[in-house]
Coordinates of C-alpha atoms and ligand atoms in Angstrom, one line a residue:
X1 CA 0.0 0.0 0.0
X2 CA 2.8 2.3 0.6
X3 CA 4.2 2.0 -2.9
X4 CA 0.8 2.3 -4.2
X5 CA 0.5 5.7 -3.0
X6 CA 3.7 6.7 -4.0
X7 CA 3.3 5.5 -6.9
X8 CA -0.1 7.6 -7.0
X9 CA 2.0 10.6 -6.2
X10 CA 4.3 9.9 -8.9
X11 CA 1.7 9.3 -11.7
X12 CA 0.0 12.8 -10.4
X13 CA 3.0 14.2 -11.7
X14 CA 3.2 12.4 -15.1
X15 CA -0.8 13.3 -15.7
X16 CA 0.8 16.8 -15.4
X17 CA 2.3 16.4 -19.1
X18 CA -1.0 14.9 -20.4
X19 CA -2.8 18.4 -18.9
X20 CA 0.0 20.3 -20.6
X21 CA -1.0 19.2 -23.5
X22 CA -4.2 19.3 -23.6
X23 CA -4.5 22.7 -21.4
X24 CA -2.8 24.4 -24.5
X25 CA 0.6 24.5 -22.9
X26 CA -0.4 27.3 -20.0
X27 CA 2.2 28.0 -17.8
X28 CA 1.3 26.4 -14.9
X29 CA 1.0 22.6 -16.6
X30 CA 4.3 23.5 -17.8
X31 CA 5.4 24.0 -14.6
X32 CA 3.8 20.7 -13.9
X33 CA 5.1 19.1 -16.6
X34 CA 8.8 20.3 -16.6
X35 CA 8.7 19.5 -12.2
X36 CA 7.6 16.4 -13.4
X37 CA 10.1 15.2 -15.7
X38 CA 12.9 17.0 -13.9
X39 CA 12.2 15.1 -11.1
X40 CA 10.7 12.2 -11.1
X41 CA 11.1 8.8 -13.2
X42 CA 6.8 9.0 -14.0
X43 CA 7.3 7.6 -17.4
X44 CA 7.2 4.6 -15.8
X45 CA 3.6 5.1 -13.9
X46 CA 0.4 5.4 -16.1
X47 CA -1.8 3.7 -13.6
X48 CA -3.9 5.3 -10.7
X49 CA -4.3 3.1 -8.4
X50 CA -7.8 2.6 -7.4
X51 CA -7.5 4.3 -3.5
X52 CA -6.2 7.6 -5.4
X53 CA -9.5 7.9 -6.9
X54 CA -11.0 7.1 -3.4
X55 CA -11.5 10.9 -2.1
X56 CA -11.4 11.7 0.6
X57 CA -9.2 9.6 2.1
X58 CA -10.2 8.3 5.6
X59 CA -7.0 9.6 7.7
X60 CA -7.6 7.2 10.0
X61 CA -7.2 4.5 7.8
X62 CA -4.4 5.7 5.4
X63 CA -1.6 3.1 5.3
X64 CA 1.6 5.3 4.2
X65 CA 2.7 8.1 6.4
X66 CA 0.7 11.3 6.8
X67 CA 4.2 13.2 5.3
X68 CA 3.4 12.5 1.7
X69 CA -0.3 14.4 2.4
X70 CA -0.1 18.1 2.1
X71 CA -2.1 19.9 4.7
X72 CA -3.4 23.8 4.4
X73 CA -0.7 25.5 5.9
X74 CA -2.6 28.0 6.9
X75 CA -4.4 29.0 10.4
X76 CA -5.1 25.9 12.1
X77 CA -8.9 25.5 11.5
X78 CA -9.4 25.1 15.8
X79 CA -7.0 25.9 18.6
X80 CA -6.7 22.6 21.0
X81 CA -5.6 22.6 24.5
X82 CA -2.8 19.8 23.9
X83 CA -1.4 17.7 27.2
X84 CA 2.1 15.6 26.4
X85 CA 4.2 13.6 28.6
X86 CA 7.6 13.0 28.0
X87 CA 10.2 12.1 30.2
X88 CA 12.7 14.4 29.9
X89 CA 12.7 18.1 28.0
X90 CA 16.0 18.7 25.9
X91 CA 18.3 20.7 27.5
X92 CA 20.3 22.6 24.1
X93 CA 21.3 20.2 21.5
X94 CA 22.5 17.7 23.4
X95 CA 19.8 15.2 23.3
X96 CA 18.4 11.8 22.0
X97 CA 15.8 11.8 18.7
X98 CA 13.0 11.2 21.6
X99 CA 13.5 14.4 23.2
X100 CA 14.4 16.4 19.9
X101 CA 11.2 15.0 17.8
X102 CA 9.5 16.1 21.6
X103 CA 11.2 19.5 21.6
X104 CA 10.5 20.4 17.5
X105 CA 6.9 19.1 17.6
X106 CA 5.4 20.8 20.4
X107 CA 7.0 24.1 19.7
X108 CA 6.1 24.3 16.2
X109 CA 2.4 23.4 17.7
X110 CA 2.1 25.5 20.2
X111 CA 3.6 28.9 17.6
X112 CA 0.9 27.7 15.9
X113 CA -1.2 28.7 18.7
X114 CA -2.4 25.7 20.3
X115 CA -1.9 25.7 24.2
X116 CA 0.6 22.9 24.9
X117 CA 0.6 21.7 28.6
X118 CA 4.2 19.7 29.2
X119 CA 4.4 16.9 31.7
X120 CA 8.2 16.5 32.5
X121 CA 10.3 16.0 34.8
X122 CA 12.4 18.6 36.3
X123 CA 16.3 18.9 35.3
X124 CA 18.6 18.0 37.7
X125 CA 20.2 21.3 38.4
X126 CA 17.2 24.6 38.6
X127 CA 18.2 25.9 35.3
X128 CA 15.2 25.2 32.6
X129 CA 14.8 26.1 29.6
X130 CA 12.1 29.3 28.4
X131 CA 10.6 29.7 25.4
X132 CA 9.1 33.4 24.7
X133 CA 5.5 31.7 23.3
X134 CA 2.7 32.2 25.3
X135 CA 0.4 29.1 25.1
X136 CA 3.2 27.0 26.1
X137 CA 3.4 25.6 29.9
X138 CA 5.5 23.6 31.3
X139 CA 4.4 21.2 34.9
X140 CA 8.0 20.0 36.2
X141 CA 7.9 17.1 39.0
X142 CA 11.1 15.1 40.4
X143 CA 11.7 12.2 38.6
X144 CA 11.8 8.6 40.1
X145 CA 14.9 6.8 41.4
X146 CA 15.4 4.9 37.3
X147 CA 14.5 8.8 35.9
X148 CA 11.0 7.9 35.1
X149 CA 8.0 10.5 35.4
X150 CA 6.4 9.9 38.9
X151 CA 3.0 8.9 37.3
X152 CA 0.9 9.7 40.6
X153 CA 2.1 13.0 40.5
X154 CA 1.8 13.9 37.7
X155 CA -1.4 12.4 37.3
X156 CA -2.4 14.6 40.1
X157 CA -0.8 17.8 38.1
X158 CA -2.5 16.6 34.5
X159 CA -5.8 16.1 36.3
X160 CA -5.7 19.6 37.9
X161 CA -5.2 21.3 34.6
X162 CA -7.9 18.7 32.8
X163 CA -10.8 20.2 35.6
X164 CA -10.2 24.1 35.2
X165 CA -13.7 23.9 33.1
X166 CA -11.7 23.6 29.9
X167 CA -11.1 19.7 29.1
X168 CA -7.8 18.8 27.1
X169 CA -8.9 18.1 23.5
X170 CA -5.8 15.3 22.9
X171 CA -3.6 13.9 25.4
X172 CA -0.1 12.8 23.5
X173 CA 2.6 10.4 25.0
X174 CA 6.2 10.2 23.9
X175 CA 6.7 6.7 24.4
X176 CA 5.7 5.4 27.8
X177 CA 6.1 9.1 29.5
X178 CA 2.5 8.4 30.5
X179 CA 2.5 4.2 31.4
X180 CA -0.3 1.7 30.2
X181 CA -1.6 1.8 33.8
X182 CA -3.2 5.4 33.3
X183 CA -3.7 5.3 29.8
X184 CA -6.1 2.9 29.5
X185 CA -9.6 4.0 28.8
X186 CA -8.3 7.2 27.4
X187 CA -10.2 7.4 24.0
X188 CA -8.6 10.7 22.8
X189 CA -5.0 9.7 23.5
X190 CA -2.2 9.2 21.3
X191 CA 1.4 7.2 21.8
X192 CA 4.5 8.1 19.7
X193 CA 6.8 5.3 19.5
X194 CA 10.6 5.6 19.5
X195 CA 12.1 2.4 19.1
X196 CA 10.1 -0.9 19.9
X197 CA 11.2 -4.0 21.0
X198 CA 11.1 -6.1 17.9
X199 CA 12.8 -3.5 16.0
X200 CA 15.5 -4.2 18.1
X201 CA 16.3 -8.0 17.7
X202 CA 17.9 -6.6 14.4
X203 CA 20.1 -5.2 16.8
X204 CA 20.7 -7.8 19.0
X205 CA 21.8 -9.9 16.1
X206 CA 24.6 -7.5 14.4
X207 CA 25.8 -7.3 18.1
X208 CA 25.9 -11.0 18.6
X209 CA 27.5 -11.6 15.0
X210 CA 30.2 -8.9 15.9
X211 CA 30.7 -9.8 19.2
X212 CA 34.7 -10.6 20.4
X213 CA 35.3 -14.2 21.7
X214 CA 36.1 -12.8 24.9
X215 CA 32.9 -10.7 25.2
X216 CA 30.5 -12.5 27.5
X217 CA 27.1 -13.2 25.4
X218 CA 24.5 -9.9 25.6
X219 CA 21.3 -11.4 28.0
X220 CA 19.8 -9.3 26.0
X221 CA 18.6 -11.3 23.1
X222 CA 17.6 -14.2 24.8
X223 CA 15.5 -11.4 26.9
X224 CA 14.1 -9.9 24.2
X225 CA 11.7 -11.7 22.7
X226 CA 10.0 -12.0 25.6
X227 CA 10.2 -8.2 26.2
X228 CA 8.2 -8.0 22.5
X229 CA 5.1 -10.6 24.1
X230 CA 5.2 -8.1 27.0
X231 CA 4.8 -5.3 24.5
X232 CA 2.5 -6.6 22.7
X233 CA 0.2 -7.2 25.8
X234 CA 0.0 -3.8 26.6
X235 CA -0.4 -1.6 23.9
X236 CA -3.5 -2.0 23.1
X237 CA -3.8 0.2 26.1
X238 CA -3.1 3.3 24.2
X239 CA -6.1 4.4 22.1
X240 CA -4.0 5.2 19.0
X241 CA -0.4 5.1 17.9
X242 CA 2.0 7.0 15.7
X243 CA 5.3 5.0 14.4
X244 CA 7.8 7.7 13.5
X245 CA 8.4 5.0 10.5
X246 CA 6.8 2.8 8.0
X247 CA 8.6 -0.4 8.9
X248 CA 7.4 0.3 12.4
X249 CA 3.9 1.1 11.2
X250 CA 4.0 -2.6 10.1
X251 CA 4.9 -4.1 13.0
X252 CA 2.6 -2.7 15.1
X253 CA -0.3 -3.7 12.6
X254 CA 1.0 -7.4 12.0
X255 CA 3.3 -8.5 15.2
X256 CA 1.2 -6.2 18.0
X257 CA -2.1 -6.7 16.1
X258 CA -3.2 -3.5 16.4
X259 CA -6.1 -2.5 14.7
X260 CA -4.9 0.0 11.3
X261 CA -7.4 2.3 12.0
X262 CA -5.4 3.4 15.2
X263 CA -1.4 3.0 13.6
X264 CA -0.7 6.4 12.1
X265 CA 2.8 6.7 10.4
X266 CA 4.3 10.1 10.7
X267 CA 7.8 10.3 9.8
X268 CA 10.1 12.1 11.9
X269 CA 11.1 15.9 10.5
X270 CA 13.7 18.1 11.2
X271 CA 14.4 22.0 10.8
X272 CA 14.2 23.1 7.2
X273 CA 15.2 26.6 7.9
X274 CA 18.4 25.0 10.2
X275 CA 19.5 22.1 7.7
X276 CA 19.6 23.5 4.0
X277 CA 22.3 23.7 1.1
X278 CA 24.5 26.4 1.9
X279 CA 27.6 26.3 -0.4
X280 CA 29.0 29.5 0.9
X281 CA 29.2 28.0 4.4
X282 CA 30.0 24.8 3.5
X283 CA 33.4 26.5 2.0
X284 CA 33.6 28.5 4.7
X285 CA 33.7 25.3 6.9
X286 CA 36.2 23.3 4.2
X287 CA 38.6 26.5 5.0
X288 CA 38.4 26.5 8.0
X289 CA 39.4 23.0 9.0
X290 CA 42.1 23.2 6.5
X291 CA 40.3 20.9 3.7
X292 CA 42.8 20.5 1.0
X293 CA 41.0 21.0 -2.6
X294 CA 43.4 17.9 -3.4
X295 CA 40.6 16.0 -1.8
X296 CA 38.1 14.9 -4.1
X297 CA 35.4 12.9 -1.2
X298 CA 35.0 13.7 2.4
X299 CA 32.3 11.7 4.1
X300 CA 31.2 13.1 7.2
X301 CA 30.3 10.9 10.3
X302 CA 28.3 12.6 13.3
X303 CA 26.9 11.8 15.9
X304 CA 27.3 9.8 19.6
X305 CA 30.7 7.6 19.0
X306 CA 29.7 5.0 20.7
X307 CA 29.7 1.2 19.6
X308 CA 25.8 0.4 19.1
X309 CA 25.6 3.5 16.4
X310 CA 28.2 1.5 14.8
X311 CA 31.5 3.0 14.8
X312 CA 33.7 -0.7 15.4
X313 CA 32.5 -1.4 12.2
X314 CA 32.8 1.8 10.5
X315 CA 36.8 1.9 12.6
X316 CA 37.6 -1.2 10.8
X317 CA 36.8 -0.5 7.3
X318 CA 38.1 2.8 7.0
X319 CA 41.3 1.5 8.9
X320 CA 41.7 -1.8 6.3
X321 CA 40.9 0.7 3.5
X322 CA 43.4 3.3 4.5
X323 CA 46.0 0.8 4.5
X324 CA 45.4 -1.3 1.4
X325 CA 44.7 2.0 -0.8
X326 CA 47.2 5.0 -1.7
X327 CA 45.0 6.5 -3.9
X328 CA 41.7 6.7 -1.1
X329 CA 44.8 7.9 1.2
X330 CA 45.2 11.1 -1.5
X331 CA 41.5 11.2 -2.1
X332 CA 39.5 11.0 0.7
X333 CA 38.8 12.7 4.0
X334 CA 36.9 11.3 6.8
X335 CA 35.2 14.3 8.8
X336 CA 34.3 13.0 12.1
X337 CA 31.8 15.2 14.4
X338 CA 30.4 14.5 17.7
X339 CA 32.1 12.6 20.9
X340 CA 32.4 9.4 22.5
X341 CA 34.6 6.5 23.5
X342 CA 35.1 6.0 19.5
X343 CA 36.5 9.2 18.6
X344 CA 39.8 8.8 19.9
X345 CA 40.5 5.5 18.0
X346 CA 39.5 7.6 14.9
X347 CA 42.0 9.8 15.9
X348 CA 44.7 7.1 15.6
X349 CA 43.7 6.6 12.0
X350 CA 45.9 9.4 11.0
X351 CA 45.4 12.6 9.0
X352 CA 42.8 11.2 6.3
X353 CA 40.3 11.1 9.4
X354 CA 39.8 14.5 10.8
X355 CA 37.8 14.4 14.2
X356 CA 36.1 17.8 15.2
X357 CA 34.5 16.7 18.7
X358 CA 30.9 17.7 19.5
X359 CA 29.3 20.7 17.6
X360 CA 26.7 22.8 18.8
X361 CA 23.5 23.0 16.0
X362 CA 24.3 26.0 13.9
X363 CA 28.5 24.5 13.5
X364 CA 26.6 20.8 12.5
X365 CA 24.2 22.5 9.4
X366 CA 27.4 23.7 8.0
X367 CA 29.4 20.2 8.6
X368 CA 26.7 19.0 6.0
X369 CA 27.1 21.6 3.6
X370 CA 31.1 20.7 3.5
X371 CA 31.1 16.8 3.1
X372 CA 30.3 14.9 -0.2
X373 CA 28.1 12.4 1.2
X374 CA 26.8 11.6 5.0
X375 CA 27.6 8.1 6.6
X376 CA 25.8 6.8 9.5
X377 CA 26.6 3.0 10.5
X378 CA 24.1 2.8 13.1
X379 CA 23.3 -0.6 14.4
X380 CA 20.3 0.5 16.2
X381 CA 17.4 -0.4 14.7
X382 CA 15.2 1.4 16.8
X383 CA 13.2 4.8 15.4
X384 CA 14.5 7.4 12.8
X385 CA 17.8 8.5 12.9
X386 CA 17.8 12.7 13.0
X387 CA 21.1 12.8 11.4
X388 CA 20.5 11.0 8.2
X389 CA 17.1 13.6 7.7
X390 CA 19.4 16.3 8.6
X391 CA 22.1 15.1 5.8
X392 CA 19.2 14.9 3.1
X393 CA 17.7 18.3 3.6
X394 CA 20.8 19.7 3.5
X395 CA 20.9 18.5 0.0
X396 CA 23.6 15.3 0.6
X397 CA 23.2 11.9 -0.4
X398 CA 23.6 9.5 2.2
X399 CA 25.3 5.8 3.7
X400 CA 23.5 3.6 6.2
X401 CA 23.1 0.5 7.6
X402 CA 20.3 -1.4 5.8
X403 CA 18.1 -2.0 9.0
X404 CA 14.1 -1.9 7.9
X405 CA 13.0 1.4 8.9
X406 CA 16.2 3.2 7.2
X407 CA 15.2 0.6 3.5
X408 CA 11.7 1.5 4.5
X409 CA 11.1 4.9 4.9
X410 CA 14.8 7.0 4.5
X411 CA 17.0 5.5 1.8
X412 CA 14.4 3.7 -0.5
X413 CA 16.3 3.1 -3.2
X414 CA 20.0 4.2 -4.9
X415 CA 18.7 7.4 -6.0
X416 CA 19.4 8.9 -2.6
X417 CA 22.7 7.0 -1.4
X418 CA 23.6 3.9 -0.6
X419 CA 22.8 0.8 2.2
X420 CA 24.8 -1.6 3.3
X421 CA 24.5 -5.0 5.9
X422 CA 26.2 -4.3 8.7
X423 CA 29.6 -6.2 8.7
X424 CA 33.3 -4.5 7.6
X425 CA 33.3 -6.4 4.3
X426 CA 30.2 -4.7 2.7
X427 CA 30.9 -1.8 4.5
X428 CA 34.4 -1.8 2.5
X429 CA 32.6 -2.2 -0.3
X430 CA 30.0 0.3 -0.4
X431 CA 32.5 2.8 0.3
X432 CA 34.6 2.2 -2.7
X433 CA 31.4 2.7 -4.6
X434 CA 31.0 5.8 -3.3
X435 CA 34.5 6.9 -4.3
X436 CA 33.6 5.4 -7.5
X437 CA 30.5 7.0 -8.2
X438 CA 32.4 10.3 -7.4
X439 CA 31.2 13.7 -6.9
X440 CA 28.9 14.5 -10.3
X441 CA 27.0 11.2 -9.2
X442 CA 27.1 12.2 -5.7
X443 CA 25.5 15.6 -6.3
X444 CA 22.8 14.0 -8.1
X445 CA 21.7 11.5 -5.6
X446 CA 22.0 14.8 -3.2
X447 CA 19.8 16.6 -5.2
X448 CA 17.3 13.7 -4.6
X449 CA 17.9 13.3 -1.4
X450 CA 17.3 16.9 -1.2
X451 CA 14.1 16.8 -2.9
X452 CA 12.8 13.5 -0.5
X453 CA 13.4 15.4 2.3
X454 CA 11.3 18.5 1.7
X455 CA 8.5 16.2 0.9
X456 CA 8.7 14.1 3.8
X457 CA 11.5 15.1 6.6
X458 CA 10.7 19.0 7.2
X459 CA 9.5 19.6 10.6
X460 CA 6.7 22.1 9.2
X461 CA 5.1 18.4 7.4
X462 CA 5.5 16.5 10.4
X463 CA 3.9 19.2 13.2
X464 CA 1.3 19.5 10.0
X465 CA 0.8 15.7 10.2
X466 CA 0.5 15.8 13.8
X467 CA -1.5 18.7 13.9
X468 CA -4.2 17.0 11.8
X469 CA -4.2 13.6 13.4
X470 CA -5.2 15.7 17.2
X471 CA -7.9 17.2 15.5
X472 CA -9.3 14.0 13.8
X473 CA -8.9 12.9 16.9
X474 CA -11.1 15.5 18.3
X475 CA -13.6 15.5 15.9
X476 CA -16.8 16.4 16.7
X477 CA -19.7 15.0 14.3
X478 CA -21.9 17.3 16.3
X479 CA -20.2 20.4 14.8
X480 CA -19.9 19.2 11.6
X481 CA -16.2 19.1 12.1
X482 CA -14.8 16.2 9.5
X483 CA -11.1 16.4 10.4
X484 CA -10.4 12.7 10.0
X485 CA -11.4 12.8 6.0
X486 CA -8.6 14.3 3.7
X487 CA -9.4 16.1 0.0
X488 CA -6.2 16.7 -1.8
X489 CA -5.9 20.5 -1.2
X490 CA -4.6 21.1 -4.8
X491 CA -7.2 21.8 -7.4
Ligands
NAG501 C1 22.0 21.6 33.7 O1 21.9 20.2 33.4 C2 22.0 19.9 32.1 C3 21.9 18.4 31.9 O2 20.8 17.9 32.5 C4 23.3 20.4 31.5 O3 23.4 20.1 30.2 C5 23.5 21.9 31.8 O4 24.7 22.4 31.3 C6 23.3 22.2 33.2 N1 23.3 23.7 33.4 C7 24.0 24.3 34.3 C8 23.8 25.8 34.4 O5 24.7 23.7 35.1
NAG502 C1 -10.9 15.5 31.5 O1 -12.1 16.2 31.8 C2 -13.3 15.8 31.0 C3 -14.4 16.8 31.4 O2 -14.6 16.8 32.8 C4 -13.6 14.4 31.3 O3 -14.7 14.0 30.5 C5 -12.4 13.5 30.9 O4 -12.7 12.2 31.2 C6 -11.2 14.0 31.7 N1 -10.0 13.2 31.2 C7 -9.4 12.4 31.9 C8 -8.3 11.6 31.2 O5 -9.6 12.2 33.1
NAG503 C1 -15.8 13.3 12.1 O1 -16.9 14.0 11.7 C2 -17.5 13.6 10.5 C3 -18.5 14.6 10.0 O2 -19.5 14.8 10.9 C4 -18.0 12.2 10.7 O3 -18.7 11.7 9.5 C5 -16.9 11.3 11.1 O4 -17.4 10.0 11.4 C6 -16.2 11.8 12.4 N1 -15.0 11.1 12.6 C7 -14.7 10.6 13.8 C8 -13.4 9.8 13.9 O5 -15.3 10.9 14.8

């Protein structure tokens, strides 16, 4: 179903040239036609498939994430009072994608002038951040001993704000930030998941498979599984759920059995006034790190340096590489950004690997803009990785680890970059493709990438998508509200 729409999408664009033609060649139809063919392979589409023609779409039951929809961007049609639970707000750019899909969301929703309640807990030094938007509130309480919210607390704090005569419309969870135990019965609730356990087996295996002789087996994959039945017992206690990617989206339908009409997929976004092509700064950048112009590929790595995003693998190949090639020695720079136990051993690599430490947000847009392509071995097959968004809508192709929710939902096919299965030999090889290909080809597949992204990784689509599933959710019949059917807004 999800290539069926996209396919829809695609043959839109192709019936563009057909209108073009028969429209007497206006100007917009050319517009049309010339997006279309600059753009997209539609040749190959002539077929609508039937649930194109099926308007309105129910929201509710629309299989492919709400990204690829394109909702009025206008003045939100009602202002909700909007309660969310997460267990920890970001403090600056240091955080996990939990708390910076929490963070992006609920301020783009609450600029838009819905009045956001926060349930969080409170940091552990006083200092917290404020935000100068006026519907936004925040309801701190200490955390539990394991750093959990204290859910009788603030049960008591959401239930205070719930009874001032003005009911929350949608009550939204990041993860388990509100547990099963109090969500239950909750018809207008929503869950975003993060990572679920039987994403993670994937995981558990590349760890197991790379695993040293004198490592002691991980208890966690014999635990796992059982961790997934537990799951799967107690989801149905939220009344509807949001995977942040399609293979997820999947799972939860076939594995957790939950019914489709309450599994939403919405795609993680990121800024798209923050991550954008910037050639000036990317130069800027080159210079000032000292980027010889003799180099004709730098790859850029970013990100925690720890081992389950990857790095032993991505240490190894680069190291064999660097040895067994002269010419990838003259050619290629590895730009390394971020900190953790792994970035001293790329240190040790020598000068083709140039390792920058952490970078605050503004320093990490232009690290994009100055690398050829974006790498990111992760092993975790948990959620959406930020980076890789932030690498497309920046206009860079990108390398991954081919773990179902990256095949699934980020690098679909070779037109944006590349995938590999996680172990050093494939790794070695996808990166001599990638010095193969070389830098027209990479441009291209950046340009793509590029392109992908606007469509589906902006954080103005996802706070859109969002947006429109709370007020499906609060539809009211009554009022002859009908916020869960979709018309295509174009004419
Ligand atoms: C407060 O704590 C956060 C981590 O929770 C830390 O990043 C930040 O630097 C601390 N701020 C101060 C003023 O100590
Ligand atoms: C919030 O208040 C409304 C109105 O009193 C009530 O119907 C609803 O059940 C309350 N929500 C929760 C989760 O207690
Ligand atoms: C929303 O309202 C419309 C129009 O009254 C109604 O047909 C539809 O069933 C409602 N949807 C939900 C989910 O309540």
């Amino acid at each position: 179903m999800a290539r069926d729409y996209k396919s829809a999408v695609l043959s839109f664009r192709c019936l563009c040239s057909i209108v073009f033609v028969l429209s007497g060649f206006s100007i917009a139809s050319f517009l049309c036609w010339f997006h279309c063919t600059s753009t997209s392979p539609c040749h190959k589409q002539t077929q609508l498939p039937d649930r194109y023609e099926d308007r309105p779409i129910d929201l509710l039951t629309f299989a492919s994430a709400w990204n690829y929809l394109d909702f009025a961007p206008g003045r939100p049609p009602k202002l909700l009072k909007i309660a969310v639970f997460v267990k920890k707000w970001p403090h600056r750019s240091h955080a996990g994608g939990l708390e910076r899909h929490a963070l992006t969301l609920h301020l783009a929703l609450a600029r838009r002038g819905h009045e956001l309640h926060i349930f969080t807990t409170s940091p552990p030094n006083s200092s917290f951040p404020k935000y100068p938007i006026s519907s936004l509130y925040f309801h701190l309480s200490k955390p539990t001993a394991a750093g959990y919210l204290d859910q009788a607390l603030v049960w008591k704090q959401f239930q205070s704000q719930n009874s001032t005569g003005r009911p929350f419309d949608v009550i939204h969870t990041e993860s388990v930030g509100l547990m099963h135990t109090r969500s239950r019965n909750i018809a207008n609730l929503a869950v975003s998941w993060h990572g679920i356990a039987y994403e993670t087996i994937h995981s558990d295996i590349i760890q197991e498979l790379v695993r040293s002789p004198d490592e002691p087996q991980s208890y966690s994959l014999t635990e796992r599984v059982m961790r997934v039945v537990e799951e799967v017992k107690f989801f149905p206690s939220y009344a509807h759920h949001v995977a942040t990617s399609d293979h997820a989206g999947d799972v939860l339908k076939r594995v957790y059995m939950i019914p489709e009409e309450r599994v939403h997929v919405i795609l993680n976004g990121v800024d798209e006034n923050v991550f954008r092509p910037n050639i000036i700064s990317g130069g800027d950048f080159r210079s000032k790190f000292g980027i010889p112009d003799s180099k004709n590929l730098v790859i850029g790595l970013a990100g925690r340096l720890v081992k389950d995003k990857g790095h032993p693998i991505m240490f190894e190949a680069l190291k064999q590489i660097l040895k067994e090639n002269k010419k990838f020695r003259e050619e290629v720079l590895v730009l390394v950004a971020g900190d953790g136990p792994w970035g001293t051993r790329y240190r040790d690599l020598g000068s083709n690997v140039l390792v920058l430490g952490p970078l605050e947000q503004a320093q990490i847009a232009r690290f994009y803009n100055a690398i050829d392509i974006f790498a990111n071995p992760t092993v975790r097959a948990q959620g959406l990785d930020h980076t890789l968004l932030e690498a497309m809508l920046s206009g860079k192709p990108v390398l991954a680890t081919r773990l179902a929710s990256i095949t699934g939902s980020v690098i679909v096919n070779a037109d944006v970059g590349y995938t590999f299965p996680p172990t050093v030999d494939s790794l070695k090889k996808a990166l001599y493709k990638v010095w193969g290909d070389g830098r027209i080809i990479l441009e291209k597949k950046g340009q793509v990438a590029r392109h992908r992204g606007l469509q589906l990784f902006a954080a103005t689509k996802m706070a859109a998508a969002y947006e429109r599933l709370f007020l499906c959710m609060s539809n009211d019949s009554a009022k002859g509200e009908t916020f869960c059917n979709y018309e295509d807004p174009l004419p």
